[in-house]
XYZ file of C-alpha atoms in Angstrom:
125
model
C 189.980 116.307 182.474
C 187.090 113.836 182.560
C 184.693 114.519 185.395
C 181.429 113.062 186.627
C 180.230 114.962 189.672
C 177.246 113.697 191.643
C 175.088 115.806 193.912
C 171.724 115.640 195.643
C 172.386 112.934 198.190
C 171.479 113.321 201.823
C 169.358 111.973 204.634
C 165.650 111.334 204.189
C 162.936 109.474 206.064
C 161.359 106.367 204.616
C 158.729 107.293 202.068
C 160.512 110.475 201.068
C 162.083 111.461 197.758
C 165.425 112.641 196.445
C 166.711 113.625 193.023
C 170.358 112.923 192.298
C 172.251 114.906 189.668
C 175.358 114.084 187.665
C 177.310 116.791 185.850
C 179.612 115.487 183.103
C 182.572 117.173 181.446
C 185.775 116.342 179.564
C 184.294 113.835 177.112
C 181.724 113.669 174.334
C 178.660 113.235 176.491
C 176.276 112.247 173.691
C 178.453 109.253 172.718
C 178.013 107.596 176.104
C 175.377 105.669 177.972
C 175.079 107.076 181.481
C 174.415 104.777 184.412
C 173.718 104.945 188.113
C 175.201 102.341 190.424
C 174.915 102.048 194.176
C 176.959 100.345 196.847
C 175.906 99.697 200.419
C 178.440 98.842 203.146
C 179.626 95.258 202.829
C 177.914 94.737 199.485
C 179.075 94.820 195.888
C 178.371 97.693 193.543
C 175.081 97.183 191.749
C 173.525 98.867 188.743
C 170.354 100.859 189.383
C 169.462 102.451 186.054
C 170.984 103.552 182.771
C 170.003 105.698 179.817
C 171.169 105.878 176.216
C 171.780 109.112 174.362
C 170.179 109.113 170.916
C 166.718 107.875 171.847
C 166.898 108.017 175.624
C 166.368 104.281 176.014
C 166.279 103.350 179.696
C 167.069 100.193 181.620
C 166.290 99.570 185.285
C 167.537 96.891 187.598
C 163.920 96.168 188.513
C 161.481 97.492 185.889
C 158.511 96.529 188.074
C 159.674 98.606 191.017
C 158.604 101.933 189.511
C 160.117 104.159 192.202
C 163.168 105.375 190.285
C 163.343 107.342 187.039
C 166.486 108.203 185.080
C 166.610 111.044 182.574
C 169.251 113.160 180.823
C 169.718 116.554 179.231
C 172.379 116.290 176.535
C 172.431 120.042 175.952
C 173.561 120.546 179.545
C 175.612 117.339 179.957
C 173.427 116.395 182.913
C 171.846 113.161 184.107
C 169.351 112.754 186.930
C 167.925 109.978 189.047
C 164.555 110.714 190.612
C 163.947 108.449 193.599
C 160.528 108.221 195.222
C 159.125 106.262 198.160
C 162.603 105.614 199.497
C 163.229 102.710 201.847
C 166.032 101.989 204.323
C 167.383 99.323 201.984
C 167.985 102.042 199.390
C 170.690 103.530 201.620
C 173.997 103.470 199.755
C 176.599 105.542 198.004
C 175.226 106.297 194.553
C 177.668 106.582 191.658
C 177.267 108.162 188.261
C 179.096 106.336 185.469
C 179.653 106.585 181.717
C 180.090 103.795 179.171
C 180.886 104.408 175.507
C 178.035 102.556 173.847
C 174.741 103.181 172.078
C 172.739 101.132 174.567
C 173.481 99.050 177.646
C 171.236 96.068 178.282
C 173.122 94.807 181.321
C 174.780 97.117 183.841
C 178.260 95.749 184.451
C 180.643 97.761 186.582
C 183.751 96.422 184.832
C 182.495 97.744 181.483
C 182.257 101.336 182.712
C 184.718 103.837 181.260
C 184.361 106.693 183.749
C 183.176 106.925 187.360
C 182.090 109.708 189.628
C 183.120 109.709 193.274
C 179.624 109.090 194.589
C 177.005 110.768 196.750
C 175.656 109.262 199.959
C 171.959 108.532 200.414
C 170.729 107.561 203.867
C 167.110 106.525 204.403
C 165.898 106.236 207.984
C 162.881 104.314 209.202
């Protein structure tokens, strides 16, 4: 059974940090780009960051922002999203996703092969 299980969400005050984790199983992890999407109430799902397998190439929705870092551990089938200096507008359900590709230049939800069920992040002012 294919599984992507997110953890690490919760409530944090503005300016705080959280690290989200994604545990993958049931597929060949190293053949997939792993992505993080987020969806706030009333808004569409939006890509946040993604990372390739072979060389760990990363893509961010806003490369200038500098607050989020994605990294992976292929030996453990784990992916992480480190989030610093969180803001209320970062509040959303965060989803881990997998796409069978070498690299992903544009994060498109419809191209994703597997989805996790999400973890909620709430940032208060």
